[in-house]
Amino acid sequence: MTRIEYDPAHKVWLFTTPNTSYAVHLTAEEEVAHLHWGAPIHLSDAIHLADTAIPTRRRTAETPLDGTEEYPVEGGLRYGRPALSVRFGDEVRGIEWHLDGSEILTEGNASELWLRFHDRVYPLEITLHYRVYEDSDVLERWVEITHRGAGTVGDTSASADDLQGSVDILTAHSAAWVIPFRDDYRLSHLHGHWGGETRLERVPLSPASSFTIGSRTGVTGHFTNPWFAVDDATAAEEQGEVWSGALAWSGTWQLVAQRFANGRAQVVGGFGHDGFATWLLRPGETLTTPVFAGLYSAHGFGAASREWHTYQLRHVLPNAGELRPVLYNSWEATHFDIDEHNQKAIARVAADLGVELFVMDDGWFGQRVDDRAGLGDWQPNPKRFPNGLTPLVDEVHRLGMRFGIWVEPEMVNPDSDLYREHPDWVYHYPTRARSESRNQLVLNVARPDVAAWMYDWLDELLGKHGIDYVKWDMNRPISQPGWPGEPDNPGRVWIEHVRNVYDILDRLRRAHPGVAFESCAGGGGRVDLGILARTDMVWTSDNTDAYDRLAIQDGFTQVYAPRVMSAWVTDSPNSMNRRTYSVRYRFHSAMAGLLGLGGNLLEWSPEELAEARELVAAYKRIRPVVQHGLLHRLLPPEHEELTAVEYVARDGSEAVVLAFAHARRFGADSPPLRLRGLDLSGHYRDAESGRVGSGAVLTHHGLSLPLRGDLDSCLIHLLRED
C-alpha cells in the first residue's frame, strides 16, 4: 500500500498510516498549509480540503496563516511563534521561500517525503522531511537547513559578502503540529523535579494564549519532558480524540502550545531555548534538527500510549525484542564504601535470589571515596581493587550473572588528575567563577579532543574487563556554557555536546555489540526518544519509594514503554519518605517495568530473602507480557482507593494485573476491577488459584482483588484457556 500519495495538479500530499491520515498542501503563495490530521480520508478528500479549507486573507494582525502552516517561518504576515528564525549578514531577518521540488522515497516499510525550498534572495535551503511506517500511526518530522554558499536568485541590494557570509540560526524547530478546530483545547504534559519526575498534568489552553515547557539545562531535564498531548478537554483513558508528540532530543529543548485568536491551536518545538543562538551556519554547512514525532489516536490516552510503546519497540529501541534481565545495583547497599570483598559478598546473595545482572555503582575508580574527588580518573582504585576489576567480573560471571558498571563520563571533579592536567576541558568563561554542583564540573564534550578522549577510555574499559552493561549517569546540568577559543559560534555547545554523546554511544554499540546501556541523569533527567535510540533502558527516578513510584510510572508510560522503565526494590523504610512497605508491595511496584533490586541484601532477613526469591521467579514468568505486551492503565494513582495496571500479551494468550490499595476507608471492600483488552469470547485461568473466568465477565463485571488493609498489593496472572 502506498503510504504517501501526491496530486501534482493541486499540490496535495496525503500520508496514510494503519489508522490515520495526514494531509498537507502547497498554496499559490508557496506556503505549506496543513489540511488534516485524524481519521482516515482519501486523496480526493484532501484535495477538497485544499480547495475549501484555507481562509481568505484579511488586512489585520490576526492573519489566516496563524495556526495553519506546517512550518511557519519568520517573515511576512505571521505573528505566532516561528519554527524557523534566521538573521542574514546584512541583518535582514525572515524567509521568503520557493519550492525547488519534492521527492517520495520508500525503503523497507518506511516512506519519506522531502519538500525542498530555497530563499528567494539568500543562499539558504530548507528541506522539510516526513516519514511514516506501514506498521505504525506515528509520523516523524524533521528539517535540514543548508547554506548554499552564495546568492543566485532574485534582484537584491545585498552585497556579495552578505550573501556568502554565515547565517545566524536563531530558532530551528523540528515541526509545528496543527491541531484541528475544536470547541476547547486541553494540554497534557509531564512535570516534576529530582525525586518526582514524569508526573502527569493537564491544563486548559486559553484563547489567544501560549503555554511553554522546556529545558535550559543542556539535558532533557527533571522538571519537564519533551512530550505533549492535546485533546478537546473531554478525552479519557479509553475514549476521545488525542493528538500527541514527542521530541527525540536529549539536550536543551522547547515546546510551545499556542491557541490563536482565530480559534486554531498549534504546538511547535525542537532543540534550543530562548536567549541563546542555536547555530552559526557557515557556507556549505547543513544543520539537521532532531525528529519530532506525532501521533493521533481516536480512542483516548491509553490507546495513544500503547501506540507510542509499539512504535518504540519497532522503530526506536536497539535490541527491543530482547527480554531485559533482573538486575541488582550496589549503590544503596554500599554507596562509596565499595571494594572487591563486599561486592563479591552481595553478588553471591543476589545470584541466589535469581538476579541475572550485577551492577557495581559509584566508587570503584580513582580516589573516589566520596563525591568530592575522582571523577575523570577512570582506573580502578588500587586499594579497593588490588588486582583490578577482573577478579570481581570473573566471580560475577561464575555465579551466572552478567556484570555491569557505573560511569559518569561527562563530568570531572576539580580534585582529579584529569582536571589538574586539563582545566580548560570544562565549560567555563574566563572572567567567571566555575560553579560546582555535587562538587563537579561538566566536561566540554562539544570539543572534539574531549569527545575522542571519552570514547577511548570507555572503549578500553569495555574491551579490557569483559563488561556486559554500562549505567551512564549525568548528575548535574550544564552551567557557564563557555568555550574559550570558539568565540564565533557560542550556541554550538548546546547541540554538539548532545551529538557527541550520541556519537560515542553509537560507536561503542558497534564496537561492543553485546554490551547494554542504561541512561541515567541524577534519576530521570535524560529520558527522551533520542537517548532511547541508543540505550536499552532508562533510570526512571532516584526516588525508589514504592508508592511514589506509582505516580512517576503512570506519567512515564503516557509516552515511554514499560520495556525501558527501570525500577528497584530497595530497603524499608525507604530513604525518601521513611515509609515502611512489605516486601511484596515493593516488588509489585517495581514489577510494573524492568525489575531491579537495590537494597542491602546482606541485611535482609532469611524470610525476606525467601520471599524475594519467589517474587523474582514470579517476575520472570510475567516479564514477556510486561516488557512486550500492551499496557492498560486501569485506575490512576490519584484514585481514592486503588491503583491498577494491566498488561495483555499481543497474541492475547495471557494478561497480568498489578493492583495497589492505598488507605482503607470506612470498612468497605474494594469493588471488582474491570479489565481491558481481553477476548470477550475467551476464558482465562488464574495461574495461582486456578479459577477460570470468561473475558466477558472479567471485562464487564470485573475481577475480585485479594487486597486487605493499607498499602497492600496483588499480582494476578491470567492464562487463556482456549
XYZ file of C-alpha atoms in Angstrom:
722
model
C 0.000 0.000 0.000
C 1.295 3.463 -0.940
C 1.820 5.390 2.285
C 2.362 8.793 0.656
C 0.181 9.951 -2.249
C 0.651 13.122 -4.282
C -1.659 15.075 -6.555
C 0.566 17.387 -8.653
C -2.312 19.407 -10.085
C -3.427 20.548 -6.628
C -0.050 20.135 -4.871
C -1.555 17.960 -2.151
C 0.259 15.198 -0.256
C -1.605 12.570 1.765
C 0.089 10.329 4.356
C -1.710 7.136 5.263
C -0.935 5.052 8.359
C -2.821 1.947 9.536
C -5.472 4.005 11.348
C -4.946 7.674 10.474
C -4.401 10.184 7.701
C -2.325 13.355 7.487
C -2.505 15.836 4.610
C -0.628 18.980 3.537
C -0.938 21.384 0.624
C 1.332 23.889 -1.117
C -0.654 27.097 -1.635
C -0.347 29.500 -4.552
C 1.815 31.674 -2.272
C 4.071 28.627 -1.658
C 3.098 28.236 1.969
C 2.863 24.663 3.228
C -0.645 24.570 4.639
C -1.927 21.878 6.952
C -5.132 20.159 5.815
C -5.889 17.165 8.023
C -4.596 15.088 10.957
C -7.010 12.475 12.196
C -9.271 9.690 10.985
C -8.571 8.109 7.575
C -9.519 10.100 4.463
C -8.885 9.678 0.723
C -6.706 11.798 -1.522
C -9.856 13.237 -3.090
C -10.952 14.386 0.374
C -7.619 16.116 0.923
C -7.948 17.865 -2.465
C -11.401 19.065 -1.468
C -9.981 20.432 1.777
C -7.262 22.257 -0.155
C -9.928 23.939 -2.265
C -12.146 24.939 0.655
C -10.291 24.938 3.968
C -7.778 27.782 3.525
C -9.313 31.047 4.798
C -9.236 34.194 2.727
C -6.670 36.807 3.669
C -7.583 39.841 5.743
C -5.793 43.098 6.461
C -5.481 42.593 10.172
C -2.991 41.465 12.765
C -4.982 38.228 13.003
C -3.901 36.565 9.799
C -5.129 33.332 8.200
C -1.588 31.978 8.485
C -1.818 31.725 12.269
C -2.103 28.061 13.200
C -2.417 26.831 9.606
C 1.171 26.320 8.432
C 3.163 23.127 8.626
C 6.378 25.033 9.235
C 5.812 28.730 9.997
C 8.955 30.722 9.223
C 9.636 34.218 10.464
C 8.598 36.909 7.994
C 5.552 38.255 6.261
C 2.175 38.421 7.992
C 2.996 35.908 10.696
C 2.620 36.703 14.383
C 2.773 33.327 16.089
C 5.905 31.505 17.257
C 8.078 30.823 14.207
C 9.505 27.371 13.709
C 12.438 28.927 11.880
C 14.031 32.313 12.535
C 17.271 33.389 10.845
C 19.392 36.508 10.521
C 21.495 37.119 7.433
C 24.764 39.014 7.172
C 23.047 42.301 6.281
C 20.855 41.995 9.431
C 17.782 41.038 7.386
C 15.556 38.566 9.212
C 12.835 36.354 7.877
C 12.487 33.964 4.956
C 10.711 34.135 1.613
C 10.920 30.675 0.172
C 10.326 28.993 -3.156
C 9.763 25.277 -3.715
C 12.633 23.609 -5.554
C 10.919 20.246 -5.686
C 9.611 17.257 -3.785
C 10.560 13.604 -3.621
C 8.911 10.495 -2.200
C 11.258 7.697 -1.125
C 10.442 4.200 0.089
C 12.805 1.873 1.915
C 11.585 -1.243 3.685
C 8.330 -0.412 5.435
C 9.145 3.303 5.673
C 8.085 6.023 3.239
C 9.563 9.516 3.301
C 8.627 12.846 1.717
C 11.115 15.666 1.092
C 9.909 19.196 0.369
C 12.934 21.304 -0.608
C 12.778 25.110 -0.637
C 15.265 27.921 -1.100
C 15.094 31.545 -0.046
C 14.324 33.849 -2.988
C 17.365 36.046 -2.310
C 19.746 34.484 0.165
C 21.687 31.207 -0.190
C 19.605 29.232 2.274
C 17.935 25.902 1.564
C 15.263 24.367 3.827
C 14.124 20.775 3.426
C 11.064 19.521 5.290
C 11.151 15.778 5.985
C 8.192 13.498 6.759
C 8.378 9.747 7.407
C 5.661 7.158 8.024
C 5.765 3.388 8.556
C 3.456 0.632 7.373
C 3.099 -0.711 10.932
C 2.734 2.498 12.945
C 0.454 5.529 13.233
C 3.409 7.699 14.272
C 4.551 10.373 11.797
C 8.172 11.559 12.077
C 9.189 15.069 11.049
C 12.473 16.944 10.933
C 14.174 19.730 8.952
C 17.506 20.259 7.191
C 18.820 23.815 6.780
C 21.710 24.243 4.332
C 23.899 27.250 3.472
C 24.271 27.052 -0.301
C 27.312 29.323 -0.407
C 26.213 32.307 -2.492
C 23.033 34.057 -3.510
C 21.985 33.480 -7.082
C 18.276 34.229 -7.069
C 16.403 37.498 -7.275
C 17.228 41.159 -7.591
C 18.823 42.318 -4.352
C 20.866 45.128 -2.953
C 22.665 42.739 -0.592
C 26.418 42.656 -1.065
C 28.358 39.571 -2.061
C 29.740 39.328 1.462
C 26.203 39.362 2.875
C 25.188 36.508 0.576
C 28.274 34.399 1.193
C 28.739 35.020 4.941
C 27.439 32.971 7.822
C 23.756 32.862 8.738
C 22.601 33.111 12.331
C 20.050 30.373 13.001
C 18.147 31.902 15.909
C 15.390 29.292 16.130
C 15.241 25.973 14.308
C 12.373 23.843 15.491
C 11.701 20.418 14.055
C 7.992 20.780 13.338
C 4.783 22.628 14.016
C 1.786 20.422 14.734
C -1.603 21.858 13.783
C -4.477 20.665 15.970
C -7.867 20.569 14.185
C -10.591 23.053 15.149
C -12.366 22.065 18.369
C -14.580 23.942 20.829
C -11.938 23.682 23.515
C -8.355 22.526 23.982
C -6.542 20.889 26.881
C -2.808 20.231 27.070
C -1.298 17.229 28.862
C 2.384 17.291 29.792
C 4.834 15.789 32.279
C 6.387 17.819 35.073
C 8.367 17.202 38.258
C 11.741 17.583 39.904
C 14.533 15.382 41.191
C 12.859 12.507 43.028
C 9.471 13.308 41.494
C 9.846 13.127 37.721
C 7.297 12.463 34.938
C 4.121 13.330 36.814
C 1.100 13.927 34.614
C -0.534 17.350 34.455
C -3.460 18.537 32.336
C -4.075 22.270 31.799
C -6.525 24.238 29.626
C -5.257 26.146 26.625
C -6.949 29.502 26.976
C -7.919 31.530 23.887
C -5.187 33.770 22.478
C -2.568 32.283 24.794
C 0.550 30.136 24.713
C 1.998 27.561 27.091
C 5.717 26.786 27.077
C 7.645 23.863 28.509
C 11.298 23.064 28.006
C 14.749 22.632 29.451
C 17.581 25.147 29.684
C 19.958 22.710 31.394
C 21.708 21.070 28.445
C 19.948 17.780 29.201
C 16.352 16.593 28.763
C 15.582 17.641 32.340
C 13.773 16.634 35.533
C 11.257 19.492 35.502
C 9.555 18.729 32.189
C 9.766 16.152 29.413
C 9.579 16.700 25.620
C 6.139 15.169 25.141
C 2.694 16.717 24.812
C -0.876 15.634 24.214
C -3.798 17.842 23.183
C -7.489 16.962 23.347
C -10.769 18.856 23.419
C -10.967 18.593 27.243
C -13.309 15.575 27.101
C -10.939 12.718 26.229
C -10.359 9.985 28.804
C -8.118 6.949 29.140
C -10.077 4.850 26.648
C -12.158 7.359 24.700
C -11.845 10.606 22.807
C -9.508 12.108 20.241
C -5.918 12.811 21.302
C -3.112 14.469 19.320
C 0.362 13.997 20.811
C 4.028 14.493 20.013
C 7.470 13.550 21.344
C 10.848 15.110 20.556
C 13.882 12.874 20.047
C 16.445 15.138 21.708
C 18.492 14.767 24.898
C 19.658 18.352 25.371
C 18.132 21.791 25.696
C 14.681 21.947 24.084
C 11.402 23.860 23.968
C 7.758 23.135 23.110
C 5.233 25.959 22.746
C 1.493 25.285 22.552
C -0.445 28.221 21.103
C -4.143 28.912 20.842
C -4.679 31.706 18.381
C -7.379 34.350 18.378
C -8.836 32.699 15.271
C -9.563 29.569 17.331
C -6.813 27.364 15.969
C -4.238 25.558 18.092
C -0.681 24.568 17.256
C 2.331 23.067 19.019
C 5.800 23.992 17.781
C 9.000 22.538 19.186
C 12.604 21.498 18.808
C 16.067 21.901 20.257
C 17.447 25.120 21.706
C 15.914 27.650 24.075
C 15.226 31.363 24.273
C 18.202 33.600 24.933
C 20.853 31.634 23.057
C 21.555 31.441 19.349
C 21.005 27.932 18.106
C 23.701 27.800 15.440
C 26.014 29.814 13.205
C 25.599 28.292 9.744
C 28.625 28.737 7.501
C 28.716 28.278 3.704
C 28.477 24.625 2.775
C 27.169 23.530 6.188
C 23.872 21.806 6.992
C 22.022 21.887 10.297
C 19.709 18.912 10.845
C 17.092 19.124 13.564
C 16.061 16.144 15.702
C 12.992 14.099 14.882
C 9.735 15.414 16.324
C 7.238 12.533 16.126
C 3.462 12.970 16.174
C 0.538 10.628 16.757
C -3.249 10.825 16.501
C -5.463 8.468 18.499
C -9.232 8.191 18.204
C -9.536 6.094 21.379
C -8.134 8.109 24.250
C -4.872 8.494 26.094
C -4.491 4.763 26.688
C -4.604 3.878 23.000
C -2.136 6.693 22.295
C 0.262 5.303 24.906
C 0.056 1.783 23.511
C 0.817 3.082 20.012
C 3.801 5.083 21.320
C 5.076 1.964 23.095
C 4.679 -0.156 19.966
C 6.460 2.444 17.850
C 9.411 2.450 20.263
C 9.647 -1.337 20.244
C 9.563 -1.458 16.433
C 11.437 1.658 15.328
C 13.396 3.276 18.179
C 14.917 0.873 20.708
C 18.020 -1.193 19.933
C 17.546 -4.910 20.582
C 13.929 -4.245 21.517
C 12.954 -7.897 21.193
C 15.283 -8.996 23.992
C 13.930 -9.577 27.477
C 15.751 -7.334 29.932
C 17.310 -9.249 32.850
C 16.576 -8.807 36.547
C 19.403 -6.642 37.867
C 20.969 -5.808 41.181
C 22.645 -2.424 41.750
C 25.010 -1.939 44.676
C 24.557 1.814 45.255
C 22.093 1.854 48.140
C 23.914 -1.023 49.844
C 27.474 0.298 49.852
C 27.407 3.864 48.483
C 31.075 4.935 48.154
C 32.297 2.297 50.629
C 32.969 -0.165 47.861
C 35.612 -2.859 47.400
C 36.140 -6.250 45.833
C 35.219 -8.107 49.030
C 31.824 -6.528 49.738
C 30.823 -6.561 46.076
C 31.502 -10.293 45.853
C 29.544 -10.895 49.067
C 26.468 -9.043 47.766
C 26.821 -10.698 44.360
C 26.566 -14.154 45.907
C 23.310 -13.267 47.672
C 21.924 -11.617 44.534
C 22.697 -14.676 42.428
C 20.930 -16.898 44.938
C 17.796 -14.765 44.535
C 17.793 -15.291 40.774
C 19.360 -11.952 39.757
C 20.807 -12.069 36.233
C 22.813 -8.824 36.055
C 25.019 -7.440 38.832
C 25.856 -3.717 38.546
C 28.640 -2.128 40.591
C 27.873 1.549 41.131
C 29.943 4.614 42.052
C 33.222 4.426 43.976
C 35.327 1.886 42.071
C 37.803 4.290 40.390
C 40.499 6.866 41.135
C 40.357 8.481 44.590
C 36.570 8.171 44.647
C 35.927 7.667 48.367
C 33.149 10.301 48.345
C 31.643 12.710 45.826
C 34.432 15.284 46.177
C 37.144 13.563 44.128
C 37.989 11.117 41.390
C 35.593 11.836 38.534
C 37.650 11.794 35.358
C 40.222 9.276 36.597
C 38.683 6.107 35.205
C 41.069 3.480 36.508
C 40.220 1.003 39.309
C 41.170 2.200 42.792
C 44.214 0.001 43.621
C 43.432 -0.091 47.355
C 39.895 -1.313 46.774
C 40.657 -3.498 43.766
C 44.322 -4.506 44.165
C 44.120 -6.901 41.219
C 41.919 -4.673 39.097
C 38.323 -5.446 38.188
C 38.996 -8.856 36.638
C 38.571 -10.960 39.822
C 35.170 -9.389 40.561
C 33.988 -9.633 36.965
C 35.070 -13.275 36.807
C 33.272 -14.079 40.075
C 30.051 -12.448 38.886
C 30.242 -14.419 35.648
C 30.973 -17.626 37.579
C 27.793 -17.006 39.583
C 25.848 -17.000 36.315
C 25.240 -13.250 36.135
C 26.287 -10.543 33.719
C 28.493 -7.756 35.030
C 27.635 -4.074 34.819
C 29.418 -0.903 35.888
C 28.522 2.713 36.671
C 30.256 5.607 34.882
C 29.717 9.363 34.634
C 31.728 10.226 31.519
C 30.644 13.857 31.052
C 31.797 15.001 34.498
C 35.010 15.815 36.326
C 35.895 16.672 39.920
C 38.313 19.595 40.374
C 40.107 17.187 42.707
C 41.198 14.795 39.971
C 44.276 14.141 37.888
C 42.275 14.839 34.720
C 41.253 18.325 35.826
C 44.730 19.191 37.044
C 46.071 18.226 33.634
C 43.253 19.749 31.542
C 41.479 22.585 33.413
C 40.471 24.019 30.024
C 38.375 20.951 29.235
C 35.340 22.116 31.237
C 32.644 24.591 30.234
C 33.640 27.984 31.625
C 34.007 31.693 30.995
C 37.475 33.105 31.673
C 36.035 36.008 33.690
C 33.552 33.998 35.779
C 33.858 31.535 38.649
C 33.372 27.901 37.747
C 30.181 26.891 39.530
C 30.283 23.423 41.036
C 27.306 21.198 41.703
C 27.789 17.959 43.628
C 31.463 19.021 43.711
C 31.796 18.518 39.979
C 32.116 20.409 36.706
C 30.872 19.498 33.238
C 33.369 18.474 30.593
C 33.070 20.296 27.289
C 32.073 17.246 25.293
C 31.438 19.531 22.309
C 35.238 19.717 21.930
C 36.487 17.029 19.528
C 39.530 16.249 21.695
C 37.395 15.728 24.810
C 34.969 13.519 22.885
C 37.863 11.470 21.497
C 39.356 11.005 24.986
C 35.961 9.938 26.320
C 35.419 7.309 23.653
C 38.923 5.911 24.037
C 38.748 5.219 27.780
C 35.240 3.788 27.552
C 36.272 1.545 24.662
C 39.279 0.339 26.671
C 37.200 -0.233 29.815
C 34.659 -2.372 27.978
C 37.191 -4.285 25.927
C 39.607 -4.984 28.764
C 37.288 -6.154 31.539
C 34.528 -8.229 29.934
C 31.807 -5.765 30.979
C 28.280 -6.559 29.823
C 26.384 -3.441 30.888
C 27.027 0.280 31.426
C 24.995 2.633 33.594
C 25.794 6.043 32.048
C 24.997 8.770 34.573
C 24.969 12.590 34.451
C 24.386 14.075 37.886
C 24.354 17.782 37.140
C 23.272 20.077 34.290
C 25.466 22.349 32.207
C 26.258 25.810 33.545
C 28.514 28.600 32.234
C 28.435 27.081 28.726
C 31.504 28.981 27.590
C 34.063 27.622 25.160
C 37.115 29.887 25.055
C 38.643 29.544 21.613
C 35.258 29.176 19.912
C 34.004 32.791 20.008
C 32.179 32.824 16.668
C 29.643 30.100 17.382
C 28.641 30.255 21.069
C 25.457 28.255 20.594
C 27.366 25.310 19.222
C 27.883 23.715 22.653
C 24.163 23.063 23.180
C 23.967 20.903 20.083
C 27.468 19.478 19.726
C 27.535 18.170 23.316
C 24.493 16.003 22.662
C 25.604 14.997 19.185
C 28.961 13.824 20.512
C 27.338 11.842 23.341
C 25.121 10.211 20.719
C 28.116 9.502 18.500
C 30.102 7.936 21.356
C 27.198 5.687 22.298
C 26.653 4.700 18.664
C 30.346 3.846 18.219
C 30.505 1.900 21.483
C 27.471 -0.136 20.496
C 29.093 -1.019 17.172
C 32.419 -1.879 18.806
C 30.837 -3.847 21.677
C 27.518 -5.226 20.351
C 26.952 -7.421 23.394
C 27.029 -4.530 25.878
C 23.756 -2.978 27.081
C 23.486 0.660 28.141
C 21.292 2.449 30.674
C 20.665 6.191 30.565
C 20.627 7.997 33.901
C 20.849 11.686 34.774
C 20.541 12.086 38.523
C 17.421 9.955 38.145
C 15.052 10.600 35.242
C 16.800 13.674 33.844
C 17.633 12.178 30.451
C 14.550 10.403 29.147
C 13.500 11.015 25.540
C 13.255 9.280 22.181
C 16.767 10.431 21.235
C 18.538 8.650 24.078
C 16.206 5.636 23.794
C 17.504 5.057 20.260
C 20.928 4.392 21.805
C 20.219 2.761 25.169
C 18.387 -0.313 26.370
C 16.678 1.240 29.397
C 16.498 4.412 31.473
C 16.669 5.077 35.195
C 13.220 6.458 35.922
C 13.929 8.293 39.178
C 16.273 8.278 42.165
C 13.090 8.018 44.215
C 12.598 4.308 44.900
C 9.677 4.810 47.301
C 7.227 2.148 46.096
C 4.113 4.318 46.489
C 5.649 7.448 44.916
C 6.791 5.323 42.006
C 3.190 4.551 41.043
C 2.605 8.196 40.053
C 6.033 8.521 38.426
C 5.448 5.346 36.406
C 1.925 6.400 35.445
C 3.261 9.600 33.876
C 6.270 7.856 32.343
C 4.111 5.343 30.490
C 1.966 8.052 28.912
C 4.613 8.017 26.200
C 7.504 5.678 27.132
C 7.304 1.882 27.064
C 7.467 -0.247 30.242
C 10.251 -2.123 28.395
C 12.653 0.743 29.228
C 11.357 1.729 32.693
C 13.895 0.654 35.319
C 12.580 0.213 38.882
C 14.277 -1.055 42.032
C 13.201 -2.844 45.175
C 15.089 -1.108 47.998
C 15.184 -1.264 51.781
C 12.289 -0.440 54.070
C 11.730 2.116 55.489
C 12.552 3.910 52.265
C 15.127 6.691 52.477
C 12.961 9.166 50.523
C 9.835 9.339 52.715
C 10.698 6.961 55.588
C 7.604 4.895 54.792
C 7.557 1.179 55.557
C 6.382 -1.334 52.972
C 6.111 -5.083 52.760
C 8.492 -6.981 50.513
C 5.556 -7.890 48.292
C 4.385 -4.281 47.816
C 7.896 -3.102 46.941
C 8.319 -5.882 44.409
C 4.914 -5.392 42.819
C 5.592 -1.682 42.316
C 8.927 -2.438 40.614
C 7.456 -5.280 38.543
C 5.473 -2.711 36.552
C 8.603 -2.134 34.465
C 12.110 -3.593 34.482
C 12.633 -5.256 37.841
C 15.776 -4.368 39.740
C 16.975 -4.821 43.318
C 18.882 -2.107 45.121
C 18.686 -2.762 48.853
C 21.405 -4.040 51.142
C 20.750 -7.744 50.742
C 23.329 -8.576 53.421
C 20.915 -7.125 55.993
C 17.706 -8.758 54.755
C 16.251 -11.464 56.979
C 16.038 -15.093 55.796
C 12.266 -14.658 55.490
C 12.650 -11.535 53.338
C 15.204 -13.255 51.113
C 12.962 -16.273 50.669
C 10.026 -14.094 49.660
C 12.248 -12.061 47.338
C 13.418 -15.268 45.643
C 9.815 -16.247 44.944
C 8.945 -12.799 43.621
C 11.963 -12.703 41.299
C 10.811 -16.034 39.879
C 7.276 -14.675 39.520
C 8.568 -11.656 37.588
C 10.474 -13.879 35.196
C 7.201 -15.663 34.404
C 5.345 -12.439 33.627
C 8.083 -10.253 32.130
C 7.399 -11.190 28.482
C 3.950 -9.653 28.924
C 5.127 -6.656 30.990
C 8.037 -5.810 28.712
C 6.441 -6.534 25.323
C 2.690 -6.568 25.886
C 0.019 -3.869 25.714
C -0.394 -1.675 28.795
C -3.792 -0.655 30.138
C -3.825 1.861 32.997
C -6.984 0.705 34.775
C -7.018 3.090 37.746
C -4.705 6.117 38.070
C -2.598 6.805 41.180
C -4.854 9.695 42.182
C -7.795 7.312 42.527
C -9.157 7.446 46.069
C -8.611 3.806 46.966
C -6.769 1.837 44.288
C -4.169 1.994 41.553
C -4.088 -0.771 38.957
C -2.328 -1.541 35.694
C -2.854 -4.442 33.302
C -0.596 -5.904 30.628
C -2.031 -8.048 27.829
C 0.117 -10.239 25.571
C -0.079 -9.126 21.956
C -1.365 -12.528 20.923
C -4.000 -12.463 23.672
C -2.608 -15.568 25.378
C -2.151 -14.055 28.847
C -2.662 -10.970 30.967
C -1.017 -9.573 34.099
C -2.710 -7.338 36.667
C -0.841 -5.359 39.338
C -3.144 -3.657 41.852
C -2.299 -1.462 44.849
C -4.532 -0.431 47.734
C -3.976 2.980 49.279
C -5.691 3.731 52.586
C -8.749 1.674 53.525
C -11.795 3.773 54.345
C -14.998 3.017 56.278
C -14.502 -0.754 56.159
C -15.666 -1.060 52.559
C -14.392 -3.847 50.311
C -12.742 -2.939 47.024
C -15.140 -3.239 44.071
C -14.328 -5.702 41.287
C -11.657 -4.415 38.916
C -12.866 -4.292 35.322
C -10.168 -5.473 32.920
C -9.499 -4.380 29.342
C -8.010 -5.817 26.201
C -9.294 -9.387 26.728
C -11.099 -11.527 24.177
C -14.723 -11.391 25.309
C -15.342 -14.898 23.973
C -12.240 -16.378 25.619
C -11.703 -17.881 29.076
C -8.817 -17.049 31.399
C -7.381 -19.084 34.256
C -5.769 -17.510 37.313
C -2.289 -19.073 37.395
C -2.239 -19.133 41.206
C -5.797 -20.018 42.254
C -6.826 -21.995 39.181
C -10.128 -20.123 38.931
C -11.434 -19.600 35.407
C -13.419 -16.588 34.201
C -14.668 -15.504 30.821
C -13.270 -12.473 29.073
C -16.776 -11.009 29.016
C -17.220 -11.306 32.807
C -13.737 -10.006 33.566
C -14.334 -7.039 31.261
C -17.914 -6.095 32.119
C -18.219 -7.279 35.740
C -14.634 -7.324 36.904
C -12.054 -9.242 38.894
C -12.223 -9.558 42.669
C -8.991 -8.380 44.291
C -7.448 -10.020 47.364
C -6.456 -6.689 48.946
C -6.553 -6.257 52.717
C -5.508 -3.176 54.627
C -3.418 -0.124 53.772
C -0.603 -0.264 51.239
C -1.476 -3.779 50.164
C -0.861 -5.135 46.673
C -1.508 -8.147 44.494
C -0.272 -9.734 41.286
C -2.715 -11.739 39.186
C -1.500 -13.729 36.179
C -4.239 -14.853 33.787
C -3.671 -17.533 31.138
C -6.058 -18.024 28.265
C -7.617 -21.490 28.253
C -8.871 -21.665 24.669
